[in-house]
XYZ file of C-alpha atoms in Angstrom:
314
model
C -61.993 -57.532 49.374
C -61.590 -56.127 45.871
C -58.361 -54.360 44.901
C -57.732 -52.431 41.718
C -54.786 -50.458 40.344
C -52.959 -48.547 43.031
C -50.932 -48.816 46.182
C -52.861 -51.563 47.961
C -52.762 -53.887 44.949
C -49.015 -53.328 44.747
C -48.608 -53.854 48.494
C -50.527 -57.138 48.688
C -49.417 -58.671 45.358
C -46.426 -56.779 43.958
C -48.476 -56.019 40.837
C -48.020 -52.534 39.363
C -51.044 -51.807 37.191
C -52.471 -48.933 35.279
C -55.585 -49.178 33.194
C -57.948 -46.223 33.300
C -61.562 -47.119 32.602
C -61.143 -50.899 32.127
C -61.627 -53.123 35.145
C -58.640 -55.170 36.237
C -59.225 -56.412 39.765
C -58.079 -58.876 42.367
C -60.824 -60.368 44.550
C -59.245 -61.691 47.738
C -61.546 -63.812 49.925
C -61.060 -64.093 53.676
C -60.799 -67.852 53.023
C -60.217 -69.766 49.828
C -58.531 -68.944 46.552
C -58.268 -65.469 45.098
C -59.186 -64.644 41.518
C -58.501 -61.851 39.060
C -60.775 -60.255 36.481
C -58.878 -58.945 33.475
C -59.504 -57.335 30.073
C -58.864 -60.025 27.480
C -56.305 -58.008 25.521
C -54.321 -57.391 28.762
C -54.134 -61.053 29.786
C -50.502 -61.491 28.761
C -49.311 -58.472 30.758
C -51.435 -59.532 33.706
C -50.151 -63.099 33.823
C -46.539 -61.885 33.695
C -47.072 -59.977 36.928
C -49.439 -62.459 38.559
C -46.730 -65.121 38.196
C -44.636 -63.196 40.741
C -47.533 -62.546 43.144
C -47.871 -64.577 46.366
C -50.700 -66.639 44.841
C -48.945 -66.973 41.497
C -49.512 -70.732 41.070
C -52.084 -70.746 38.258
C -54.772 -68.529 39.826
C -58.177 -68.118 38.212
C -58.048 -65.195 35.729
C -61.367 -64.866 33.847
C -61.156 -62.334 31.026
C -63.723 -60.110 29.377
C -64.028 -58.725 25.853
C -64.890 -55.110 25.074
C -68.563 -55.965 24.483
C -68.871 -57.952 27.740
C -69.434 -56.954 31.350
C -66.484 -57.357 33.735
C -68.866 -56.927 36.662
C -70.648 -60.134 35.731
C -67.335 -61.978 36.090
C -66.810 -60.524 39.565
C -70.307 -61.633 40.595
C -69.813 -65.096 39.076
C -66.457 -65.574 40.784
C -67.997 -64.803 44.151
C -70.949 -67.083 43.446
C -68.574 -69.927 42.524
C -66.966 -69.469 45.942
C -70.325 -69.454 47.770
C -70.030 -65.738 48.553
C -72.864 -64.353 46.470
C -74.522 -62.903 49.556
C -71.460 -61.989 51.570
C -69.660 -58.716 52.201
C -67.272 -57.325 49.623
C -64.783 -54.769 50.896
C -63.981 -52.111 48.298
C -60.488 -50.641 48.484
C -60.650 -46.916 49.167
C -59.248 -45.683 45.836
C -61.642 -47.694 43.632
C -63.679 -45.237 41.595
C -67.426 -45.091 42.098
C -68.475 -46.354 38.661
C -66.588 -49.626 39.255
C -68.222 -50.175 42.643
C -71.599 -49.202 41.190
C -71.202 -51.705 38.359
C -70.409 -54.507 40.805
C -73.366 -53.574 43.009
C -75.744 -53.780 40.044
C -74.320 -57.103 38.835
C -74.455 -58.641 42.317
C -77.380 -56.962 44.126
C -77.334 -59.483 46.984
C -73.785 -58.500 47.945
C -73.126 -55.984 50.714
C -70.456 -53.539 49.606
C -68.416 -52.033 52.418
C -65.068 -50.323 52.992
C -61.893 -52.415 52.888
C -59.850 -49.627 54.499
C -59.733 -51.248 57.970
C -57.966 -54.207 56.349
C -55.727 -52.371 53.890
C -54.756 -49.602 56.313
C -54.529 -52.037 59.193
C -51.923 -54.083 57.335
C -50.011 -51.285 55.642
C -49.524 -49.144 58.730
C -47.454 -51.892 60.383
C -43.958 -51.606 58.904
C -41.541 -54.489 58.582
C -37.829 -53.970 59.183
C -37.315 -54.138 55.417
C -39.908 -51.440 54.746
C -38.297 -49.177 57.334
C -34.891 -49.764 55.737
C -36.281 -48.770 52.325
C -37.784 -45.555 53.707
C -34.535 -44.679 55.485
C -32.575 -45.260 52.302
C -34.993 -43.061 50.327
C -34.518 -40.269 52.889
C -30.739 -40.607 52.791
C -30.698 -40.451 48.996
C -32.910 -37.355 48.991
C -30.797 -35.514 51.519
C -27.635 -36.377 49.559
C -29.209 -34.987 46.383
C -30.346 -31.816 48.155
C -26.880 -31.245 49.604
C -25.220 -31.636 46.207
C -27.673 -29.186 44.633
C -27.203 -26.704 47.488
C -23.453 -26.697 46.873
C -23.909 -26.324 43.093
C -26.494 -23.535 43.223
C -25.406 -20.123 41.924
C -26.905 -16.651 41.719
C -28.886 -16.098 38.532
C -30.195 -19.641 38.264
C -33.900 -20.121 37.595
C -35.998 -22.555 39.577
C -36.215 -24.787 36.499
C -32.438 -25.004 36.306
C -32.308 -26.046 39.944
C -35.006 -28.662 39.331
C -32.863 -29.985 36.477
C -29.882 -30.174 38.857
C -31.981 -32.191 41.299
C -33.021 -34.634 38.578
C -29.360 -34.992 37.551
C -28.345 -35.605 41.164
C -30.886 -38.414 41.503
C -29.596 -39.842 38.224
C -26.082 -39.939 39.652
C -27.356 -41.567 42.843
C -29.226 -44.210 40.860
C -32.787 -43.628 42.062
C -35.768 -41.981 40.320
C -36.660 -38.678 41.926
C -37.601 -35.073 41.354
C -38.432 -31.917 43.254
C -40.126 -28.566 42.944
C -38.187 -25.390 43.722
C -39.688 -22.138 44.977
C -37.861 -18.861 45.592
C -38.408 -16.009 48.066
C -42.094 -15.046 48.393
C -43.135 -18.120 46.394
C -41.902 -20.378 49.197
C -45.199 -19.429 50.855
C -47.030 -21.400 48.141
C -47.093 -24.944 49.573
C -47.696 -26.555 46.180
C -45.739 -24.203 44.004
C -46.258 -21.382 41.550
C -46.011 -21.242 37.758
C -44.381 -17.796 37.961
C -40.785 -17.783 36.610
C -38.344 -17.234 39.473
C -34.656 -16.297 39.617
C -32.337 -16.950 42.567
C -30.379 -13.970 43.873
C -27.850 -13.451 46.654
C -29.812 -13.769 49.905
C -32.777 -15.535 48.247
C -34.755 -18.013 50.314
C -34.965 -21.274 48.363
C -37.345 -24.151 49.139
C -36.831 -27.641 47.670
C -39.647 -30.140 48.087
C -40.248 -33.760 47.068
C -38.159 -36.887 46.982
C -37.235 -40.185 45.373
C -38.480 -43.765 45.204
C -36.707 -46.868 46.472
C -38.525 -50.081 45.487
C -41.867 -48.283 45.682
C -41.166 -46.531 49.010
C -40.813 -42.800 48.760
C -39.299 -39.939 50.654
C -41.121 -36.612 50.743
C -38.779 -34.049 52.257
C -38.671 -30.250 52.245
C -35.548 -28.205 52.908
C -35.409 -24.408 52.973
C -32.173 -22.427 52.927
C -30.684 -19.099 51.882
C -28.201 -18.599 49.062
C -25.240 -16.764 50.498
C -25.553 -14.520 53.527
C -28.720 -14.820 55.614
C -30.645 -11.503 55.671
C -30.974 -9.861 59.087
C -34.745 -10.317 59.105
C -34.337 -14.102 58.936
C -31.406 -14.286 61.307
C -30.528 -15.694 64.713
C -33.884 -15.335 66.474
C -35.805 -17.211 63.762
C -33.207 -19.981 63.754
C -33.531 -20.287 67.516
C -37.320 -20.518 67.314
C -37.169 -23.197 64.624
C -34.641 -25.186 66.633
C -36.744 -25.034 69.812
C -39.884 -25.999 67.885
C -38.170 -28.966 66.270
C -36.692 -30.155 69.582
C -40.069 -29.847 71.298
C -41.726 -31.887 68.577
C -39.118 -34.649 68.826
C -39.495 -34.852 72.609
C -43.283 -35.054 72.269
C -42.983 -37.751 69.623
C -40.623 -39.877 71.708
C -42.714 -39.567 74.872
C -46.161 -40.078 73.321
C -46.458 -43.571 71.849
C -49.716 -44.704 70.332
C -52.337 -42.826 68.367
C -51.444 -39.427 69.840
C -48.000 -39.462 68.282
C -49.321 -38.048 65.013
C -50.978 -34.970 66.401
C -49.334 -34.017 69.672
C -45.810 -33.238 68.340
C -47.282 -31.172 65.516
C -49.364 -29.030 67.837
C -46.504 -28.564 70.304
C -44.164 -27.406 67.556
C -46.751 -24.901 66.402
C -47.309 -23.628 69.955
C -43.601 -22.830 70.348
C -43.618 -20.823 67.117
C -46.923 -19.042 67.832
C -45.805 -18.168 71.377
C -42.668 -16.607 69.881
C -44.793 -14.132 67.952
C -45.112 -15.937 64.618
C -48.814 -16.648 64.651
C -51.695 -17.017 65.059
C -52.194 -20.678 64.284
C -53.298 -21.365 60.721
C -52.411 -17.943 59.380
C -48.893 -19.315 58.908
C -49.599 -23.037 59.235
C -51.952 -23.629 56.317
C -49.927 -26.612 55.096
C -49.060 -27.994 58.539
C -46.488 -30.797 58.236
C -48.080 -32.271 55.147
C -45.374 -34.855 54.571
C -44.890 -38.549 54.889
C -42.758 -41.461 53.901
C -43.856 -44.701 52.352
C -45.803 -45.927 49.362
C -48.359 -43.101 49.431
C -46.030 -40.091 49.606
C -46.492 -39.059 46.008
C -46.046 -36.097 43.730
C -46.807 -35.175 40.169
C -44.795 -32.467 38.484
C -45.407 -30.696 35.213
C -42.929 -27.865 34.821
C -43.685 -26.509 38.266
C -45.676 -28.427 40.833
C -49.278 -28.814 39.764
C -50.462 -31.348 42.250
C -49.123 -32.878 45.415
C -50.764 -36.009 46.707
C -49.551 -37.310 50.019
C -50.849 -38.950 53.125
C -48.260 -37.109 55.128
C -48.358 -37.894 58.813
C -51.463 -39.976 58.150
C -49.794 -42.228 55.606
C -50.418 -45.916 56.030
C -47.791 -47.368 53.715
């Protein structure tokens, strides 16, 4: 299979790469030695990271100049390993023009999806991976609690976001979060509208931190000061029953159904309590996950939120 910059390359090799339009790739055969294809001017940076990869003992790293074709090197590497007519699995985040270039340079190859391999490996968590995700969650919740206690009436959402960044700095892990207030908490991925927190405001904090590449992605919603009557005891009771129902469903439904059944049962409790119907209030569903693919990108307020959520295969 062929891996380029992104989560799977990091998962299988430990290499963290960015590169844009230039091809840097690992070709990993089912049997035999792997090889890399690298821009010539990036060879030094590549070899630094390759040295720490599992196959770091002098692997083959052919390089290409700006006026040369990197796809030819991919085709030649496969030919040298007697795989010119085999199947090449393309990792799911590889952009089309890279795959198209390889297909044209090696027309006898069969290009197929590598997702069954990448997802099949990444969805099985080691004890160490689980420990990293738990630590990320603990750090996030500690940061949220500190910010909750420091929040005051009159603060803007940007000031609260700055508090969150400072809290992560004190905890020693990179992290950030978006903050939405009152009616803007209904915007799952944020609003650019300036917002001010008042007594009784509903405040939503969403995102997380990274621990050795494994990320938390946690939302917490609370009220500053006294809870308004309209969001009082009954709503708390409904949320508690929904959460408990989801946990029971999760614990009693091992296997593939675990991802969907608890979600739907939580929603049924809330809809049956009069807060429905279905997707009118559940447009975002759970939408969260933990692992290498729970990712966000912030620019002032949240502009984009990329996550695999419950379907993450970190």
